[in-house]
Coordinates of C-alpha atoms and ligand atoms in Angstrom, one line a residue:
M1 CA 106.4 86.6 95.6
N2 CA 107.6 90.1 96.3
E3 CA 105.6 93.3 95.6
T4 CA 107.5 94.2 92.4
T5 CA 107.0 90.7 90.8
A6 CA 103.3 90.9 91.6
R7 CA 103.0 94.3 89.9
N8 CA 104.9 93.2 86.9
E9 CA 102.6 90.2 86.3
K10 CA 99.2 91.8 86.8
N11 CA 99.9 95.4 85.9
M12 CA 101.5 97.3 83.0
R13 CA 103.1 100.7 82.8
E14 CA 102.7 103.4 80.1
L15 CA 103.7 107.0 79.5
L16 CA 100.8 109.4 79.4
F17 CA 101.1 112.7 77.6
D18 CA 98.9 115.6 78.7
Q19 CA 99.7 117.5 75.4
R20 CA 100.9 120.5 77.3
G21 CA 104.5 119.4 77.6
G22 CA 103.8 117.0 80.4
V23 CA 104.5 113.2 80.6
R24 CA 103.6 110.9 83.5
M25 CA 104.3 107.2 84.1
N26 CA 100.9 105.5 84.6
E27 CA 100.4 102.0 86.1
R28 CA 97.2 100.0 85.4
P29 CA 96.0 96.4 85.4
K30 CA 96.6 94.5 82.2
E31 CA 93.3 93.8 80.2
A32 CA 92.0 90.5 79.0
L33 CA 93.3 89.7 75.5
Q34 CA 90.8 89.9 72.7
E35 CA 90.4 87.4 69.8
G36 CA 92.7 88.3 66.9
H37 CA 95.3 90.1 69.2
V38 CA 98.7 89.2 70.7
A39 CA 100.0 90.3 74.0
V40 CA 103.7 91.5 73.9
D41 CA 106.2 92.3 76.6
V42 CA 107.8 95.3 75.0
H43 CA 111.6 95.5 74.8
Y44 CA 112.0 98.6 72.7
F45 CA 109.8 101.3 71.1
G46 CA 110.8 103.9 68.6
I47 CA 110.5 107.7 69.1
N48 CA 109.2 109.8 66.2
F49 CA 108.9 113.5 65.5
A50 CA 105.1 113.1 65.6
D51 CA 105.3 112.0 69.2
Y52 CA 107.3 115.2 70.0
Q53 CA 104.7 117.3 68.2
A54 CA 102.0 115.5 70.2
Y55 CA 103.9 116.2 73.5
F56 CA 103.1 119.9 72.9
G57 CA 99.6 119.3 71.6
K58 CA 100.7 120.2 68.1
Y59 CA 100.0 116.9 66.3
L60 CA 96.9 116.8 64.1
N61 CA 96.4 113.0 64.4
A62 CA 96.5 113.0 68.3
P63 CA 93.3 112.3 70.2
K64 CA 91.8 114.9 72.5
G65 CA 93.0 114.8 76.1
P66 CA 95.7 112.7 77.7
F67 CA 96.9 109.7 75.7
V68 CA 99.7 107.2 75.2
P69 CA 101.7 107.9 72.1
G70 CA 103.9 105.6 70.1
Y71 CA 103.6 103.8 66.8
E72 CA 106.2 101.0 66.8
F73 CA 107.6 98.3 69.1
S74 CA 109.6 95.1 69.4
G75 CA 109.3 92.5 72.1
V76 CA 108.3 88.9 73.1
V77 CA 104.8 87.4 72.8
T78 CA 103.4 86.5 76.2
E79 CA 99.9 85.4 75.0
S80 CA 98.5 84.9 71.5
R81 CA 95.0 84.6 70.0
V82 CA 96.4 84.8 66.5
A83 CA 97.4 81.8 64.4
G84 CA 101.1 81.8 63.5
L85 CA 102.3 83.8 66.5
E86 CA 103.3 81.8 69.6
V87 CA 104.2 82.6 73.2
G88 CA 108.0 83.3 73.3
D89 CA 108.2 84.6 69.6
E90 CA 110.4 87.6 69.2
V91 CA 108.3 90.1 67.2
W92 CA 108.1 93.7 65.9
G93 CA 105.1 95.7 64.9
V94 CA 103.2 98.9 64.7
N95 CA 100.1 100.1 66.4
S96 CA 97.7 103.0 66.2
M97 CA 99.4 104.8 69.1
G98 CA 99.9 103.3 72.6
C99 CA 103.4 101.9 72.1
Y100 CA 105.0 104.0 74.9
A101 CA 104.3 101.1 77.3
D102 CA 106.0 98.0 78.7
H103 CA 103.1 95.7 77.6
L104 CA 100.9 95.9 74.6
H105 CA 97.9 94.2 73.0
V106 CA 98.0 94.5 69.3
P107 CA 96.0 93.2 66.4
G108 CA 97.7 90.2 64.7
E109 CA 97.9 92.0 61.3
F110 CA 100.2 94.6 62.9
C111 CA 102.6 92.2 64.5
F112 CA 105.4 90.2 62.7
K113 CA 108.1 87.7 63.6
K114 CA 111.5 89.4 64.0
P115 CA 114.1 88.3 61.4
E116 CA 117.0 86.5 63.0
K117 CA 119.5 89.0 61.6
M118 CA 117.8 91.9 63.3
T119 CA 118.3 92.8 67.0
L120 CA 115.3 93.7 69.1
A121 CA 116.6 97.3 69.3
E122 CA 116.7 97.5 65.5
A123 CA 113.3 95.8 65.2
G124 CA 111.8 98.5 67.5
A125 CA 113.5 101.3 65.5
F126 CA 112.8 100.6 61.9
P127 CA 109.1 100.3 61.2
V128 CA 107.9 103.9 61.0
N129 CA 110.9 105.4 59.3
Y130 CA 111.4 102.7 56.7
A131 CA 107.7 102.2 56.0
T132 CA 107.4 106.0 55.5
A133 CA 110.4 106.0 53.2
Y134 CA 109.2 103.0 51.3
Y135 CA 105.7 104.3 50.7
I136 CA 107.0 107.7 49.5
L137 CA 110.0 106.7 47.4
D138 CA 108.9 103.3 46.1
Y139 CA 105.2 102.6 46.3
M140 CA 104.0 106.1 45.5
G141 CA 107.1 107.8 44.1
N142 CA 108.2 105.0 41.8
L143 CA 111.8 106.2 42.2
Q144 CA 114.1 105.0 39.3
R145 CA 117.8 104.9 38.6
D146 CA 119.1 108.3 37.7
H147 CA 115.9 110.1 38.9
R148 CA 116.7 113.3 40.7
L149 CA 115.4 113.1 44.3
L150 CA 115.1 115.8 46.9
V151 CA 115.3 114.6 50.6
Q152 CA 114.8 117.2 53.4
S153 CA 116.0 116.8 57.0
A154 CA 118.1 114.0 55.4
A155 CA 120.1 113.2 58.5
G156 CA 117.0 112.3 60.6
G157 CA 115.2 109.0 61.0
V158 CA 113.0 109.1 57.9
G159 CA 115.7 111.1 56.0
R160 CA 118.4 108.4 56.5
A161 CA 116.0 105.6 55.5
M162 CA 115.3 107.6 52.3
M163 CA 119.0 108.1 51.7
Q164 CA 119.6 104.4 51.9
M165 CA 116.7 103.5 49.6
A166 CA 117.7 106.1 47.0
Q167 CA 121.4 104.9 47.1
K168 CA 120.2 101.4 46.5
R169 CA 118.1 102.5 43.5
G170 CA 120.9 104.6 42.0
A171 CA 119.0 107.8 42.2
K172 CA 120.7 111.2 42.1
V173 CA 120.0 112.7 45.5
T174 CA 120.1 116.3 46.8
A175 CA 120.0 116.2 50.6
L176 CA 119.1 119.2 52.7
V177 CA 120.2 119.3 56.3
G178 CA 120.4 122.0 59.0
S179 CA 124.0 121.8 60.3
E180 CA 127.7 121.2 59.3
E181 CA 127.9 118.2 61.6
K182 CA 125.0 116.5 59.6
I183 CA 126.8 117.4 56.3
A184 CA 130.0 115.7 57.5
T185 CA 128.2 112.5 58.5
L186 CA 126.0 112.3 55.4
K187 CA 128.9 113.0 53.0
Q188 CA 130.8 110.1 54.6
D189 CA 127.9 107.7 54.5
F190 CA 126.5 108.7 51.1
P191 CA 129.4 110.0 49.1
D192 CA 127.5 110.2 45.8
A193 CA 124.8 112.5 47.3
E194 CA 124.9 116.3 47.0
V195 CA 124.4 117.6 50.6
I196 CA 123.5 121.2 51.3
N197 CA 123.1 123.1 54.6
Y198 CA 119.9 125.0 54.0
R199 CA 120.4 127.1 57.1
Q200 CA 123.2 128.9 55.3
S201 CA 120.6 130.4 53.0
A202 CA 117.7 132.7 53.8
T203 CA 115.2 130.1 52.6
I204 CA 115.1 126.5 51.3
D205 CA 114.2 128.0 47.9
D206 CA 117.4 130.0 47.9
A207 CA 119.4 127.0 49.1
L208 CA 118.1 125.0 46.1
G209 CA 119.1 127.6 43.5
D210 CA 117.8 126.4 40.0
R211 CA 117.7 122.7 40.8
T212 CA 114.8 120.6 39.6
F213 CA 113.6 117.1 40.5
D214 CA 111.8 114.0 39.5
L215 CA 110.7 113.3 43.0
I216 CA 110.4 115.6 46.0
A217 CA 109.8 114.2 49.5
D218 CA 108.4 117.1 51.5
P219 CA 108.2 116.8 55.3
Q220 CA 107.9 120.6 55.8
G221 CA 104.5 121.3 54.1
G222 CA 103.0 124.7 54.5
P223 CA 103.5 127.6 52.0
G224 CA 107.0 126.2 50.9
S225 CA 105.3 123.3 49.1
R226 CA 104.2 125.7 46.3
K227 CA 107.8 126.6 45.5
L228 CA 108.8 122.9 45.6
Y229 CA 106.0 122.1 43.1
R230 CA 107.5 124.5 40.6
R231 CA 110.7 122.4 40.7
L232 CA 109.1 119.3 39.3
H233 CA 110.3 117.8 36.0
P234 CA 107.6 116.5 33.6
F235 CA 106.3 113.3 35.2
G236 CA 107.7 114.5 38.5
K237 CA 106.0 113.9 41.8
L238 CA 105.8 116.0 45.0
I239 CA 104.8 113.9 48.0
T240 CA 104.1 115.8 51.2
F241 CA 104.3 113.9 54.5
G242 CA 104.6 116.4 57.3
V243 CA 104.0 120.0 58.4
S244 CA 107.2 120.6 60.4
S245 CA 107.3 124.2 58.9
S246 CA 104.4 125.2 61.1
F247 CA 105.7 123.4 64.2
S248 CA 107.9 126.3 65.5
Q249 CA 105.3 128.9 64.8
G250 CA 104.5 130.8 68.0
N251 CA 100.9 130.1 68.9
G252 CA 97.8 128.2 67.7
L253 CA 96.7 131.2 65.6
T254 CA 100.0 131.6 63.7
R255 CA 100.3 127.9 63.2
A256 CA 96.7 127.8 61.8
I257 CA 97.5 130.7 59.5
D258 CA 100.6 128.9 58.3
L259 CA 98.6 125.7 57.6
L260 CA 95.9 127.6 55.8
R261 CA 98.6 129.1 53.5
S262 CA 99.3 125.6 52.3
P263 CA 98.8 125.6 48.5
F264 CA 96.0 124.1 46.5
F265 CA 97.1 122.5 43.2
P266 CA 94.6 123.0 40.3
V267 CA 94.0 119.8 38.3
L268 CA 94.5 121.7 35.1
S269 CA 98.0 122.8 36.2
L270 CA 98.8 119.1 37.0
L271 CA 97.5 118.1 33.6
S272 CA 99.3 120.8 31.7
R273 CA 102.6 120.0 33.4
N274 CA 102.5 116.1 33.5
V275 CA 103.1 116.1 37.2
M276 CA 101.6 114.6 40.3
V277 CA 101.1 115.9 43.9
G278 CA 100.4 113.4 46.7
G279 CA 100.3 113.0 50.4
M280 CA 101.4 110.1 52.7
N281 CA 100.2 109.6 56.2
L282 CA 101.2 106.4 57.9
T283 CA 98.4 106.6 60.5
K284 CA 95.9 106.0 57.7
V285 CA 97.6 102.6 57.1
F286 CA 96.2 101.5 60.5
E287 CA 92.7 101.9 59.0
H288 CA 93.6 99.8 56.0
P289 CA 95.9 97.0 57.4
A290 CA 96.2 95.4 54.0
A291 CA 98.3 98.4 52.9
L292 CA 100.8 97.6 55.6
Q293 CA 101.6 94.4 53.7
Y294 CA 102.7 96.4 50.7
A295 CA 105.7 97.5 52.7
V296 CA 106.5 94.6 55.0
S297 CA 108.1 92.1 52.6
P298 CA 110.2 94.6 50.6
L299 CA 111.5 96.2 53.8
L300 CA 112.4 92.8 55.4
D301 CA 114.1 91.8 52.1
G302 CA 116.1 95.0 52.2
F303 CA 117.3 94.3 55.7
N304 CA 118.1 90.7 55.1
N305 CA 120.1 91.6 51.9
G306 CA 122.1 94.2 53.9
D307 CA 120.7 97.1 51.8
Y308 CA 119.5 99.0 54.9
S309 CA 121.1 99.5 58.3
I310 CA 119.5 101.4 61.1
E311 CA 121.5 104.2 62.7
I312 CA 120.5 104.4 66.4
Y313 CA 121.3 107.9 67.5
K314 CA 120.2 107.7 71.1
E315 CA 118.8 104.9 73.4
V316 CA 117.0 106.3 76.5
P317 CA 115.5 104.5 79.5
F318 CA 111.7 103.9 79.9
S319 CA 111.0 106.9 82.1
E320 CA 109.7 110.4 82.1
E321 CA 113.3 111.7 82.1
G322 CA 114.2 109.4 79.2
I323 CA 111.5 110.8 77.0
Q324 CA 112.5 114.4 77.9
E325 CA 116.1 113.6 77.1
A326 CA 115.2 112.4 73.7
Y327 CA 112.9 115.3 73.0
K328 CA 115.7 117.7 73.9
A329 CA 117.6 116.2 70.9
F330 CA 114.6 117.1 68.6
E331 CA 114.4 120.6 70.1
T332 CA 118.1 121.2 69.4
R333 CA 117.7 119.6 65.9
E334 CA 120.9 117.5 66.5
V335 CA 119.3 114.1 65.8
Q336 CA 121.2 112.0 63.3
G337 CA 119.3 108.7 62.9
K338 CA 116.7 107.1 65.2
M339 CA 116.0 107.5 68.9
I340 CA 114.6 104.5 70.8
V341 CA 113.5 103.6 74.3
R342 CA 114.8 100.5 76.0
V343 CA 112.1 99.1 78.2
R344 CA 113.7 95.8 79.4
Ligands
NAP1 N1 103.4 111.2 57.2 C1 103.9 110.3 57.9 O1 103.3 109.2 57.9 C2 105.2 110.5 58.6 C3 105.8 109.4 59.2 C4 107.0 109.6 59.9 C5 107.6 110.9 59.9 N2 106.9 111.9 59.3 C6 107.5 113.3 59.2 O2 108.8 113.2 58.8 C7 109.6 114.2 59.3 C8 110.9 113.5 60.0 O3 110.5 112.8 61.1 P1 111.5 112.0 62.0 O4 110.8 111.3 63.1 O5 112.4 111.2 61.1 O6 112.4 113.2 62.6 P2 113.9 113.5 62.4 O7 114.1 113.9 61.0 O8 114.7 112.4 62.9 O9 114.2 114.8 63.3 C9 113.6 116.0 63.1 C10 114.5 116.9 62.2 O10 113.5 117.8 61.5 C11 114.2 119.0 61.2 N3 113.2 120.0 61.5 C12 112.5 120.8 60.7 N4 111.7 121.6 61.3 C13 111.9 121.4 62.6 C14 111.4 122.0 63.8 N5 110.5 123.0 63.7 N6 111.8 121.6 65.0 C15 112.7 120.6 65.1 N7 113.2 120.0 64.0 C16 112.8 120.4 62.8 C17 115.5 119.0 61.9 O11 116.5 118.6 60.9 P3 117.2 119.7 59.9 O12 117.5 120.9 60.7 O13 118.5 119.0 59.5 O14 116.3 119.9 58.8 C18 115.4 117.9 62.9 O15 116.6 117.3 63.2 C19 108.7 114.9 60.3 O16 108.2 116.1 59.7 C20 107.6 114.0 60.6 O17 106.4 114.6 61.0 C21 105.7 111.7 58.6

């Protein structure tokens, strides 16, 4: 047995972030598998905006100090202590971080058999984006035919998932994007949607003019949420799921000020207007695994019926350079779809 084969069998590799813009490949021995867990040789894992924020130490849910990011994966089971999952099964799943690795131990309730129709690349790409879109539009947002929906950063990973779900529902969508290239792609893929380049206006508020909505999916957060709230129809919902507005703020202090300027919504105002304000944070689903089940069947049905199709924007290798290449695409805001890492 040569040295490489010996390393692959006993050791695993993972990408460690120092949260100061540094990433390092770390090799360590595999651990013994706990009861209720499966061991998976990872084939693909997805890249999310949250990982990019964590890369710079700007992600609220990241642990202190160096850590391995990554919420989603696909691969093949190599050992199982879970009924119903066997060695050799092709699977997909989610985990409370740690998926930037070539081998994973995950709780059985976070790991699922891959549908035949789906490739391993698609299986590693869809969980976070489509679960987020599902919880916001369907489970919380109760989006209906002819409802008016606002989707921001609509060309990105979560954005495209929302566009597909809204199209399937027959909702009337206003999509905001930050470039003419994104407008062209979205208009082609979603001809019924209204697509606006918000960067051609001084603010998102200016870009929206006098438009009002039944459901607003808000990934920007911060002070802008107050203006979005005013745009709700009676029985409308504003669901916030990110704080990308504060991400580009210069330093910790200006970011903190931006976050502190996030609005409070008085209950009496909600009551008098017949509106709802909510938040969605996928990481909290990991503390309440039953909630994951709300999304799994409807999403897999959607893929099996051909309602959803994952747009892979970029596939990068499992290396420090691969991650940096993907994050460059976040920095330049060019991303149209999902970015994934090919591990094997
Ligand atoms: N709460 C949750 O559980 C959850 C789960 C998944 C994602 N999210 C959030 O959903 C949003 C989209 O995530 P994603 O992974 O699908 O990313 P993405 O949309 O594929 O890519 C990021 C896009 O965000 C826009 N953007 C806005 N502010 C930005 C900034 N300061 N720097 C760079 N880009 C910025 C850009 O598009 P435009 O210029 O076209 O606007 C960019 O292309 C993020 O805010 C993320 O944190 C939340």
